[in-house]
Amino acid sequence: LRDEAAKLILLDDVASLTKASETLDAAYKKDAKYYPAAADRGLALALLGADGQERVAQLKAKTSQLEAERTAVEIAKQDGWQARQTAIISELKVLNAQIEPILTQARVQTGDAMGLLQGVHKQHPQDPVVLRALAIFYAYDGNAEQTDKLLKAAKAAAQNDPWLALAPAILDGVVV
């Protein structure tokens, strides 16, 4: 199950990450000693939370564009400006209605990821799977100090893990 979930995580889309999280949750519930599944689930949840935050940022950027357009239309008052302004306001309502549920879900996923990863880390503080998942979580959180600390520990435990390159790329803004 964990290999199947790892492939889904690599696809890095909402549906695949959700399926990976569910698969890993089932594996961990089946055998609580199988903590790498919990760590990988924490990773999937962290990626889902980050994706939600990114979608919210995109929606907010779009609303800012529309607000600027609405203001420009109102100032210019060219033929048909009121109809265009009404259309913009309608579009803004739709976008704003989308933001809160996505943001709420992203916060829940991020909180669940943090709780899960902290719990697994307490039990297995030197495990490279746990360390890399936490490093990626903290990278998305923007905590460079914690990310670097965890990366050093993870690299000492598993030098050839390609996942370890992800956290610095996230911090550098190369990966969103």
CSV table of N, CA and C in Angstrom, one decimal:
chain,number,residue,atom,x,y,z
A,1,LEU,N,0.8,-1.2,0.0
A,1,LEU,CA,0.0,0.0,0.0
A,1,LEU,C,0.9,1.3,0.0
A,2,ARG,N,2.0,1.2,0.7
A,2,ARG,CA,2.8,2.4,0.8
A,2,ARG,C,3.4,2.8,-0.5
A,3,ASP,N,3.8,1.7,-1.3
A,3,ASP,CA,4.4,2.0,-2.6
A,3,ASP,C,3.4,2.6,-3.5
A,4,GLU,N,2.1,2.1,-3.5
A,4,GLU,CA,1.1,2.7,-4.3
A,4,GLU,C,0.8,4.2,-3.9
A,5,ALA,N,0.8,4.4,-2.6
A,5,ALA,CA,0.6,5.8,-2.1
A,5,ALA,C,1.8,6.7,-2.5
A,6,ALA,N,3.0,6.2,-2.5
A,6,ALA,CA,4.1,7.0,-2.9
A,6,ALA,C,4.0,7.4,-4.3
A,7,LYS,N,3.6,6.5,-5.2
A,7,LYS,CA,3.4,6.9,-6.6
A,7,LYS,C,2.3,8.0,-6.7
A,8,LEU,N,1.2,7.9,-5.9
A,8,LEU,CA,0.2,8.9,-5.9
A,8,LEU,C,0.7,10.2,-5.5
A,9,ILE,N,1.5,10.2,-4.4
A,9,ILE,CA,2.1,11.5,-3.9
A,9,ILE,C,2.9,12.2,-5.0
A,10,LEU,N,3.7,11.4,-5.7
A,10,LEU,CA,4.5,11.9,-6.8
A,10,LEU,C,3.7,12.6,-7.9
A,11,LEU,N,2.5,12.2,-8.1
A,11,LEU,CA,1.6,12.9,-9.1
A,11,LEU,C,1.3,14.3,-8.7
A,12,ASP,N,1.2,14.5,-7.4
A,12,ASP,CA,1.1,15.9,-6.8
A,12,ASP,C,-0.1,16.6,-7.3
A,13,ASP,N,-1.3,16.0,-7.4
A,13,ASP,CA,-2.5,16.7,-7.7
A,13,ASP,C,-3.5,16.4,-6.5
A,14,VAL,N,-4.5,17.1,-6.4
A,14,VAL,CA,-5.4,17.0,-5.3
A,14,VAL,C,-6.0,15.6,-5.2
A,15,ALA,N,-6.5,15.1,-6.3
A,15,ALA,CA,-7.1,13.8,-6.2
A,15,ALA,C,-6.1,12.7,-5.8
A,16,SER,N,-4.9,12.7,-6.4
A,16,SER,CA,-3.9,11.7,-6.1
A,16,SER,C,-3.4,11.8,-4.6
A,17,LEU,N,-3.2,13.1,-4.2
A,17,LEU,CA,-2.8,13.3,-2.8
A,17,LEU,C,-3.9,12.8,-1.8
A,18,THR,N,-5.1,13.1,-2.1
A,18,THR,CA,-6.2,12.7,-1.3
A,18,THR,C,-6.3,11.1,-1.2
A,19,LYS,N,-6.2,10.5,-2.3
A,19,LYS,CA,-6.2,9.0,-2.4
A,19,LYS,C,-5.0,8.5,-1.6
A,20,ALA,N,-3.8,9.1,-1.8
A,20,ALA,CA,-2.6,8.6,-1.0
A,20,ALA,C,-2.9,8.8,0.5
A,21,SER,N,-3.4,9.9,0.9
A,21,SER,CA,-3.7,10.1,2.3
A,21,SER,C,-4.6,9.0,2.9
A,22,GLU,N,-5.7,8.7,2.1
A,22,GLU,CA,-6.6,7.7,2.5
A,22,GLU,C,-6.0,6.3,2.6
A,23,THR,N,-5.2,6.0,1.6
A,23,THR,CA,-4.5,4.7,1.5
A,23,THR,C,-3.6,4.5,2.7
A,24,LEU,N,-2.8,5.6,3.0
A,24,LEU,CA,-1.8,5.5,4.1
A,24,LEU,C,-2.5,5.5,5.4
A,25,ASP,N,-3.6,6.2,5.6
A,25,ASP,CA,-4.4,6.2,6.8
A,25,ASP,C,-4.9,4.7,7.1
A,26,ALA,N,-5.4,4.1,6.0
A,26,ALA,CA,-5.9,2.7,6.2
A,26,ALA,C,-4.8,1.8,6.6
A,27,ALA,N,-3.6,2.0,5.9
A,27,ALA,CA,-2.4,1.1,6.3
A,27,ALA,C,-2.0,1.3,7.7
A,28,TYR,N,-2.0,2.5,8.2
A,28,TYR,CA,-1.5,2.8,9.5
A,28,TYR,C,-2.6,2.3,10.5
A,29,LYS,N,-3.9,2.5,10.2
A,29,LYS,CA,-4.9,2.0,11.1
A,29,LYS,C,-4.9,0.4,11.2
A,30,LYS,N,-4.5,-0.2,10.1
A,30,LYS,CA,-4.4,-1.7,10.1
A,30,LYS,C,-3.3,-2.1,11.0
A,31,ASP,N,-2.2,-1.4,11.0
A,31,ASP,CA,-1.0,-1.8,11.8
A,31,ASP,C,-0.3,-0.5,12.3
A,32,ALA,N,-0.6,-0.1,13.6
A,32,ALA,CA,-0.1,1.1,14.1
A,32,ALA,C,1.4,1.1,14.3
A,33,LYS,N,2.1,0.0,14.1
A,33,LYS,CA,3.5,-0.1,14.2
A,33,LYS,C,4.1,0.3,12.8
A,34,TYR,N,3.3,0.5,11.8
A,34,TYR,CA,3.7,0.9,10.5
A,34,TYR,C,3.8,2.4,10.4
A,35,TYR,N,4.7,3.0,11.2
A,35,TYR,CA,4.7,4.4,11.3
A,35,TYR,C,5.2,5.1,10.0
A,36,PRO,N,6.0,4.5,9.1
A,36,PRO,CA,6.3,5.2,7.9
A,36,PRO,C,5.0,5.6,7.1
A,37,ALA,N,4.0,4.8,7.2
A,37,ALA,CA,2.7,5.2,6.5
A,37,ALA,C,2.2,6.4,7.1
A,38,ALA,N,2.3,6.6,8.5
A,38,ALA,CA,1.8,7.8,9.1
A,38,ALA,C,2.6,9.0,8.7
A,39,ALA,N,3.9,8.8,8.6
A,39,ALA,CA,4.8,9.9,8.1
A,39,ALA,C,4.5,10.3,6.7
A,40,ASP,N,4.3,9.3,5.8
A,40,ASP,CA,3.9,9.6,4.5
A,40,ASP,C,2.6,10.3,4.3
A,41,ARG,N,1.6,9.9,5.2
A,41,ARG,CA,0.3,10.5,5.2
A,41,ARG,C,0.5,12.0,5.6
A,42,GLY,N,1.3,12.2,6.6
A,42,GLY,CA,1.6,13.6,7.0
A,42,GLY,C,2.1,14.4,5.9
A,43,LEU,N,3.0,13.8,5.1
A,43,LEU,CA,3.5,14.5,3.9
A,43,LEU,C,2.4,14.8,2.9
A,44,ALA,N,1.6,13.8,2.6
A,44,ALA,CA,0.5,14.0,1.7
A,44,ALA,C,-0.5,15.1,2.2
A,45,LEU,N,-0.8,15.1,3.5
A,45,LEU,CA,-1.6,16.2,4.0
A,45,LEU,C,-0.9,17.5,3.9
A,46,ALA,N,0.4,17.6,4.2
A,46,ALA,CA,1.1,18.8,4.1
A,46,ALA,C,1.1,19.4,2.6
A,47,LEU,N,1.2,18.5,1.7
A,47,LEU,CA,1.2,18.9,0.3
A,47,LEU,C,-0.2,19.3,-0.1
A,48,LEU,N,-1.3,18.7,0.4
A,48,LEU,CA,-2.6,19.1,0.2
A,48,LEU,C,-2.9,20.5,0.8
A,49,GLY,N,-2.4,20.7,2.0
A,49,GLY,CA,-2.6,22.0,2.6
A,49,GLY,C,-1.9,23.1,1.8
A,50,ALA,N,-0.7,22.8,1.4
A,50,ALA,CA,0.1,23.8,0.6
A,50,ALA,C,-0.6,24.1,-0.7
A,51,ASP,N,-1.2,23.0,-1.3
A,51,ASP,CA,-1.9,23.2,-2.6
A,51,ASP,C,-3.1,24.1,-2.4
A,52,GLY,N,-3.8,23.9,-1.3
A,52,GLY,CA,-5.0,24.8,-0.9
A,52,GLY,C,-4.6,26.2,-0.7
A,53,GLN,N,-3.4,26.4,0.0
A,53,GLN,CA,-3.0,27.8,0.2
A,53,GLN,C,-2.6,28.4,-1.2
A,54,GLU,N,-2.0,27.7,-2.1
A,54,GLU,CA,-1.7,28.2,-3.4
A,54,GLU,C,-2.9,28.5,-4.2
A,55,ARG,N,-3.9,27.7,-4.1
A,55,ARG,CA,-5.2,28.0,-4.8
A,55,ARG,C,-5.8,29.2,-4.3
A,56,VAL,N,-5.8,29.4,-3.0
A,56,VAL,CA,-6.3,30.6,-2.3
A,56,VAL,C,-5.5,31.9,-2.8
A,57,ALA,N,-4.2,31.8,-2.9
A,57,ALA,CA,-3.4,32.9,-3.3
A,57,ALA,C,-3.8,33.2,-4.8
A,58,GLN,N,-4.0,32.2,-5.6
A,58,GLN,CA,-4.4,32.5,-7.0
A,58,GLN,C,-5.8,33.2,-7.1
A,59,LEU,N,-6.7,32.7,-6.3
A,59,LEU,CA,-8.0,33.3,-6.2
A,59,LEU,C,-8.0,34.7,-5.7
A,60,LYS,N,-7.2,35.0,-4.7
A,60,LYS,CA,-7.0,36.4,-4.2
A,60,LYS,C,-6.4,37.3,-5.2
A,61,ALA,N,-5.4,36.8,-6.0
A,61,ALA,CA,-4.8,37.6,-7.1
A,61,ALA,C,-5.8,37.9,-8.1
A,62,LYS,N,-6.7,37.0,-8.5
A,62,LYS,CA,-7.7,37.2,-9.4
A,62,LYS,C,-8.7,38.2,-8.9
A,63,THR,N,-9.1,38.1,-7.6
A,63,THR,CA,-10.0,39.1,-7.1
A,63,THR,C,-9.4,40.5,-7.1
A,64,SER,N,-8.1,40.6,-6.8
A,64,SER,CA,-7.4,41.9,-6.8
A,64,SER,C,-7.5,42.5,-8.2
A,65,GLN,N,-7.2,41.6,-9.2
A,65,GLN,CA,-7.3,42.1,-10.6
A,65,GLN,C,-8.7,42.6,-11.0
A,66,LEU,N,-9.7,41.9,-10.5
A,66,LEU,CA,-11.1,42.3,-10.8
A,66,LEU,C,-11.5,43.6,-10.1
A,67,GLU,N,-11.0,43.7,-8.9
A,67,GLU,CA,-11.2,44.9,-8.1
A,67,GLU,C,-10.6,46.1,-8.8
A,68,ALA,N,-9.4,46.0,-9.3
A,68,ALA,CA,-8.7,47.1,-10.1
A,68,ALA,C,-9.5,47.4,-11.3
A,69,GLU,N,-10.0,46.3,-12.0
A,69,GLU,CA,-10.8,46.5,-13.2
A,69,GLU,C,-12.1,47.2,-12.9
A,70,ARG,N,-12.7,46.8,-11.8
A,70,ARG,CA,-14.0,47.4,-11.4
A,70,ARG,C,-13.8,48.9,-11.2
A,71,THR,N,-12.7,49.3,-10.5
A,71,THR,CA,-12.4,50.7,-10.2
A,71,THR,C,-12.2,51.4,-11.5
A,72,ALA,N,-11.4,50.8,-12.4
A,72,ALA,CA,-11.1,51.5,-13.7
A,72,ALA,C,-12.3,51.7,-14.5
A,73,VAL,N,-13.2,50.7,-14.5
A,73,VAL,CA,-14.5,50.8,-15.3
A,73,VAL,C,-15.3,51.9,-14.7
A,74,GLU,N,-15.4,52.0,-13.4
A,74,GLU,CA,-16.2,53.0,-12.7
A,74,GLU,C,-15.6,54.4,-13.0
A,75,ILE,N,-14.3,54.6,-13.0
A,75,ILE,CA,-13.7,55.9,-13.2
A,75,ILE,C,-13.9,56.3,-14.7
A,76,ALA,N,-13.7,55.4,-15.6
A,76,ALA,CA,-13.8,55.7,-17.0
A,76,ALA,C,-15.2,56.0,-17.5
A,77,LYS,N,-16.2,55.3,-16.9
A,77,LYS,CA,-17.6,55.4,-17.2
A,77,LYS,C,-17.9,55.5,-18.7
A,78,GLN,N,-17.3,54.6,-19.4
A,78,GLN,CA,-17.6,54.5,-20.8
A,78,GLN,C,-18.9,53.7,-21.0
A,79,ASP,N,-19.4,53.7,-22.3
A,79,ASP,CA,-20.7,53.1,-22.6
A,79,ASP,C,-20.7,51.6,-22.1
A,80,GLY,N,-21.7,51.3,-21.4
A,80,GLY,CA,-21.9,49.9,-20.9
A,80,GLY,C,-21.2,49.7,-19.6
A,81,TRP,N,-20.6,50.7,-19.0
A,81,TRP,CA,-19.8,50.5,-17.8
A,81,TRP,C,-20.6,49.9,-16.6
A,82,GLN,N,-21.8,50.2,-16.5
A,82,GLN,CA,-22.6,49.7,-15.3
A,82,GLN,C,-22.8,48.2,-15.5
A,83,ALA,N,-23.1,47.8,-16.7
A,83,ALA,CA,-23.3,46.3,-17.0
A,83,ALA,C,-22.0,45.6,-16.7
A,84,ARG,N,-20.9,46.2,-17.1
A,84,ARG,CA,-19.5,45.5,-16.9
A,84,ARG,C,-19.3,45.5,-15.4
A,85,GLN,N,-19.5,46.6,-14.7
A,85,GLN,CA,-19.3,46.6,-13.3
A,85,GLN,C,-20.2,45.5,-12.5
A,86,THR,N,-21.4,45.4,-13.0
A,86,THR,CA,-22.3,44.4,-12.4
A,86,THR,C,-21.7,43.0,-12.6
A,87,ALA,N,-21.2,42.7,-13.8
A,87,ALA,CA,-20.6,41.4,-14.1
A,87,ALA,C,-19.4,41.2,-13.3
A,88,ILE,N,-18.6,42.2,-13.1
A,88,ILE,CA,-17.4,42.0,-12.3
A,88,ILE,C,-17.7,41.7,-10.8
A,89,ILE,N,-18.7,42.5,-10.3
A,89,ILE,CA,-19.2,42.2,-8.9
A,89,ILE,C,-19.7,40.8,-8.8
A,90,SER,N,-20.4,40.4,-9.8
A,90,SER,CA,-20.9,39.0,-9.7
A,90,SER,C,-19.8,38.0,-9.7
A,91,GLU,N,-18.8,38.2,-10.5
A,91,GLU,CA,-17.6,37.3,-10.6
A,91,GLU,C,-16.8,37.3,-9.3
A,92,LEU,N,-16.8,38.5,-8.7
A,92,LEU,CA,-16.1,38.7,-7.4
A,92,LEU,C,-16.8,37.9,-6.3
A,93,LYS,N,-18.1,37.9,-6.3
A,93,LYS,CA,-18.9,37.1,-5.3
A,93,LYS,C,-18.6,35.6,-5.5
A,94,VAL,N,-18.5,35.2,-6.7
A,94,VAL,CA,-18.3,33.7,-6.9
A,94,VAL,C,-16.9,33.4,-6.4
A,95,LEU,N,-15.9,34.2,-6.7
A,95,LEU,CA,-14.5,33.9,-6.3
A,95,LEU,C,-14.4,34.0,-4.8
A,96,ASN,N,-15.0,35.0,-4.2
A,96,ASN,CA,-14.9,35.2,-2.7
A,96,ASN,C,-15.6,34.0,-2.0
A,97,ALA,N,-16.6,33.5,-2.6
A,97,ALA,CA,-17.3,32.3,-2.0
A,97,ALA,C,-16.5,31.1,-2.0
A,98,GLN,N,-15.5,31.0,-3.0
A,98,GLN,CA,-14.7,29.8,-3.1
A,98,GLN,C,-13.5,29.9,-2.1
A,99,ILE,N,-13.1,31.1,-1.7
A,99,ILE,CA,-11.9,31.2,-0.9
A,99,ILE,C,-12.0,30.6,0.4
A,100,GLU,N,-13.0,30.9,1.2
A,100,GLU,CA,-13.1,30.5,2.6
A,100,GLU,C,-13.1,28.9,2.7
A,101,PRO,N,-13.9,28.2,2.0
A,101,PRO,CA,-13.9,26.7,2.1
A,101,PRO,C,-12.5,26.1,1.8
A,102,ILE,N,-11.9,26.6,0.8
A,102,ILE,CA,-10.6,26.1,0.4
A,102,ILE,C,-9.6,26.4,1.5
A,103,LEU,N,-9.6,27.6,2.0
A,103,LEU,CA,-8.7,28.1,3.1
A,103,LEU,C,-8.9,27.2,4.4
A,104,THR,N,-10.2,27.0,4.7
A,104,THR,CA,-10.5,26.2,5.9
A,104,THR,C,-10.0,24.8,5.7
A,105,GLN,N,-10.2,24.2,4.6
A,105,GLN,CA,-9.8,22.8,4.3
A,105,GLN,C,-8.2,22.8,4.4
A,106,ALA,N,-7.6,23.8,3.8
A,106,ALA,CA,-6.1,23.8,3.8
A,106,ALA,C,-5.6,23.9,5.3
A,107,ARG,N,-6.2,24.7,6.1
A,107,ARG,CA,-5.8,24.8,7.5
A,107,ARG,C,-6.0,23.5,8.2
A,108,VAL,N,-7.1,22.9,8.0
A,108,VAL,CA,-7.3,21.6,8.6
A,108,VAL,C,-6.3,20.6,8.2
A,109,GLN,N,-6.0,20.5,6.9
A,109,GLN,CA,-5.0,19.5,6.4
A,109,GLN,C,-3.6,19.8,7.0
A,110,THR,N,-3.3,21.1,7.0
A,110,THR,CA,-2.0,21.5,7.6
A,110,THR,C,-1.9,21.2,9.0
A,111,GLY,N,-3.0,21.4,9.8
A,111,GLY,CA,-3.0,21.1,11.2
A,111,GLY,C,-2.9,19.6,11.4
A,112,ASP,N,-3.7,18.9,10.6
A,112,ASP,CA,-3.6,17.4,10.8
A,112,ASP,C,-2.2,16.9,10.4
A,113,ALA,N,-1.6,17.4,9.4
A,113,ALA,CA,-0.3,17.0,9.0
A,113,ALA,C,0.7,17.3,10.2
A,114,MET,N,0.6,18.5,10.8
A,114,MET,CA,1.5,18.8,11.9
A,114,MET,C,1.3,17.9,13.1
A,115,GLY,N,0.1,17.7,13.4
A,115,GLY,CA,-0.2,16.8,14.6
A,115,GLY,C,0.4,15.4,14.3
A,116,LEU,N,0.1,14.9,13.2
A,116,LEU,CA,0.5,13.5,12.8
A,116,LEU,C,2.0,13.4,12.8
A,117,LEU,N,2.7,14.4,12.1
A,117,LEU,CA,4.1,14.4,12.0
A,117,LEU,C,4.8,14.6,13.4
A,118,GLN,N,4.3,15.5,14.2
A,118,GLN,CA,4.9,15.7,15.5
A,118,GLN,C,4.8,14.4,16.3
A,119,GLY,N,3.7,13.7,16.3
A,119,GLY,CA,3.5,12.5,17.0
A,119,GLY,C,4.4,11.4,16.6
A,120,VAL,N,4.6,11.2,15.3
A,120,VAL,CA,5.4,10.2,14.8
A,120,VAL,C,6.9,10.6,15.1
A,121,HIS,N,7.2,11.8,15.0
A,121,HIS,CA,8.6,12.3,15.3
A,121,HIS,C,9.0,12.0,16.7
A,122,LYS,N,8.1,12.2,17.6
A,122,LYS,CA,8.3,11.9,19.1
A,122,LYS,C,8.7,10.5,19.3
A,123,GLN,N,8.0,9.6,18.5
A,123,GLN,CA,8.3,8.1,18.7
A,123,GLN,C,9.5,7.7,17.9
A,124,HIS,N,9.8,8.4,16.8
A,124,HIS,CA,10.9,7.9,15.9
A,124,HIS,C,11.7,9.2,15.4
A,125,PRO,N,12.4,9.8,16.3
A,125,PRO,CA,13.1,11.1,16.1
A,125,PRO,C,14.2,11.0,15.0
A,126,GLN,N,14.7,9.8,14.7
A,126,GLN,CA,15.9,9.7,13.8
A,126,GLN,C,15.5,9.1,12.5
A,127,ASP,N,14.2,8.7,12.3
A,127,ASP,CA,13.9,8.0,11.1
A,127,ASP,C,13.9,8.9,9.9
A,128,PRO,N,14.5,8.6,8.8
A,128,PRO,CA,14.7,9.5,7.7
A,128,PRO,C,13.3,9.8,7.0
A,129,VAL,N,12.4,8.8,7.0
A,129,VAL,CA,11.1,9.1,6.4
A,129,VAL,C,10.3,10.1,7.2
A,130,VAL,N,10.4,10.1,8.5
A,130,VAL,CA,9.8,11.1,9.4
A,130,VAL,C,10.5,12.4,9.2
A,131,LEU,N,11.8,12.4,9.2
A,131,LEU,CA,12.5,13.7,9.1
A,131,LEU,C,12.3,14.4,7.8
A,132,ARG,N,12.2,13.6,6.7
A,132,ARG,CA,12.0,14.3,5.4
A,132,ARG,C,10.6,14.9,5.3
A,133,ALA,N,9.6,14.1,5.8
A,133,ALA,CA,8.2,14.6,5.8
A,133,ALA,C,8.1,15.9,6.6
A,134,LEU,N,8.7,15.9,7.8
A,134,LEU,CA,8.7,17.1,8.6
A,134,LEU,C,9.5,18.3,8.0
A,135,ALA,N,10.6,18.0,7.3
A,135,ALA,CA,11.4,19.0,6.6
A,135,ALA,C,10.6,19.7,5.5
A,136,ILE,N,9.8,18.9,4.8
A,136,ILE,CA,9.0,19.4,3.7
A,136,ILE,C,7.8,20.2,4.3
A,137,PHE,N,7.3,19.7,5.4
A,137,PHE,CA,6.2,20.5,6.1
A,137,PHE,C,6.7,21.8,6.5
A,138,TYR,N,7.9,21.9,7.1
A,138,TYR,CA,8.4,23.2,7.6
A,138,TYR,C,8.8,24.1,6.5
A,139,ALA,N,9.3,23.5,5.4
A,139,ALA,CA,9.6,24.3,4.2
A,139,ALA,C,8.4,25.0,3.7
A,140,TYR,N,7.3,24.3,3.5
A,140,TYR,CA,6.0,24.9,3.1
A,140,TYR,C,5.6,26.0,4.1
A,141,ASP,N,5.9,25.8,5.4
A,141,ASP,CA,5.5,26.7,6.4
A,141,ASP,C,6.4,27.9,6.4
A,142,GLY,N,7.5,27.8,5.7
A,142,GLY,CA,8.5,28.9,5.6
A,142,GLY,C,9.5,29.0,6.7
A,143,ASN,N,9.6,27.9,7.5
A,143,ASN,CA,10.5,27.8,8.6
A,143,ASN,C,11.9,27.3,8.2
A,144,ALA,N,12.7,28.1,7.7
A,144,ALA,CA,14.0,27.7,7.1
A,144,ALA,C,14.9,27.1,8.2
A,145,GLU,N,14.9,27.6,9.4
A,145,GLU,CA,15.8,27.0,10.4
A,145,GLU,C,15.4,25.6,10.8
A,146,GLN,N,14.1,25.4,11.0
A,146,GLN,CA,13.7,24.0,11.3
A,146,GLN,C,13.9,23.1,10.1
A,147,THR,N,13.6,23.6,8.9
A,147,THR,CA,13.8,22.8,7.7
A,147,THR,C,15.3,22.3,7.6
A,148,ASP,N,16.2,23.3,7.7
A,148,ASP,CA,17.6,23.0,7.6
A,148,ASP,C,18.1,21.9,8.7
A,149,LYS,N,17.6,22.1,9.9
A,149,LYS,CA,17.9,21.2,11.0
A,149,LYS,C,17.5,19.8,10.6
A,150,LEU,N,16.2,19.6,10.2
A,150,LEU,CA,15.7,18.3,9.8
A,150,LEU,C,16.3,17.7,8.6
A,151,LEU,N,16.7,18.6,7.6
A,151,LEU,CA,17.4,18.1,6.4
A,151,LEU,C,18.7,17.5,6.8
A,152,LYS,N,19.5,18.2,7.7
A,152,LYS,CA,20.8,17.7,8.1
A,152,LYS,C,20.6,16.3,8.7
A,153,ALA,N,19.7,16.2,9.6
A,153,ALA,CA,19.5,14.9,10.3
A,153,ALA,C,19.0,13.8,9.3
A,154,ALA,N,18.1,14.2,8.4
A,154,ALA,CA,17.6,13.2,7.4
A,154,ALA,C,18.8,12.8,6.4
A,155,LYS,N,19.6,13.7,6.0
A,155,LYS,CA,20.7,13.4,5.1
A,155,LYS,C,21.7,12.5,5.8
A,156,ALA,N,21.9,12.7,7.1
A,156,ALA,CA,22.8,11.8,7.8
A,156,ALA,C,22.2,10.4,7.9
A,157,ALA,N,20.9,10.2,7.9
A,157,ALA,CA,20.3,8.9,8.0
A,157,ALA,C,20.1,8.3,6.7
A,158,ALA,N,19.8,9.1,5.6
A,158,ALA,CA,19.5,8.5,4.3
A,158,ALA,C,20.0,9.5,3.2
A,159,GLN,N,21.3,9.4,2.9
A,159,GLN,CA,21.9,10.4,2.0
A,159,GLN,C,21.4,10.4,0.6
A,160,ASN,N,20.9,9.3,0.1
A,160,ASN,CA,20.5,9.2,-1.3
A,160,ASN,C,19.0,9.4,-1.5
A,161,ASP,N,18.3,10.0,-0.6
A,161,ASP,CA,16.9,10.2,-0.7
A,161,ASP,C,16.5,11.4,-1.6
A,162,PRO,N,16.0,11.2,-2.8
A,162,PRO,CA,15.7,12.3,-3.7
A,162,PRO,C,14.7,13.3,-3.1
A,163,TRP,N,13.8,12.9,-2.2
A,163,TRP,CA,12.9,13.7,-1.6
A,163,TRP,C,13.5,14.9,-0.9
A,164,LEU,N,14.7,14.7,-0.4
A,164,LEU,CA,15.4,15.7,0.4
A,164,LEU,C,15.7,16.9,-0.4
A,165,ALA,N,15.7,16.9,-1.7
A,165,ALA,CA,16.0,18.1,-2.5
A,165,ALA,C,14.7,18.9,-2.6
A,166,LEU,N,13.6,18.4,-2.3
A,166,LEU,CA,12.3,19.2,-2.4
A,166,LEU,C,12.3,20.3,-1.4
A,167,ALA,N,12.6,20.1,-0.1
A,167,ALA,CA,12.5,21.1,0.9
A,167,ALA,C,13.3,22.4,0.6
A,168,PRO,N,14.6,22.3,0.2
A,168,PRO,CA,15.2,23.6,-0.2
A,168,PRO,C,14.6,24.2,-1.4
A,169,ALA,N,14.1,23.5,-2.3
A,169,ALA,CA,13.5,24.1,-3.5
A,169,ALA,C,12.2,24.8,-3.1
A,170,ILE,N,11.5,24.3,-2.1
A,170,ILE,CA,10.3,24.9,-1.6
A,170,ILE,C,10.7,26.3,-1.0
A,171,LEU,N,11.7,26.2,-0.1
A,171,LEU,CA,12.1,27.4,0.6
A,171,LEU,C,12.6,28.5,-0.4
A,172,ASP,N,13.2,28.1,-1.5
A,172,ASP,CA,13.8,29.0,-2.5
A,172,ASP,C,12.7,29.5,-3.5
A,173,GLY,N,11.5,29.0,-3.3
A,173,GLY,CA,10.4,29.4,-4.2
A,173,GLY,C,10.4,28.7,-5.6
A,174,VAL,N,11.3,27.7,-5.8
A,174,VAL,CA,11.3,27.0,-7.0
A,174,VAL,C,10.1,26.1,-7.2
A,175,VAL,N,9.7,25.5,-6.1
A,175,VAL,CA,8.5,24.7,-6.1
A,175,VAL,C,7.4,25.3,-5.2
A,176,VAL,N,6.2,25.3,-5.7
A,176,VAL,CA,5.1,25.8,-4.9
A,176,VAL,C,4.1,24.8,-4.7
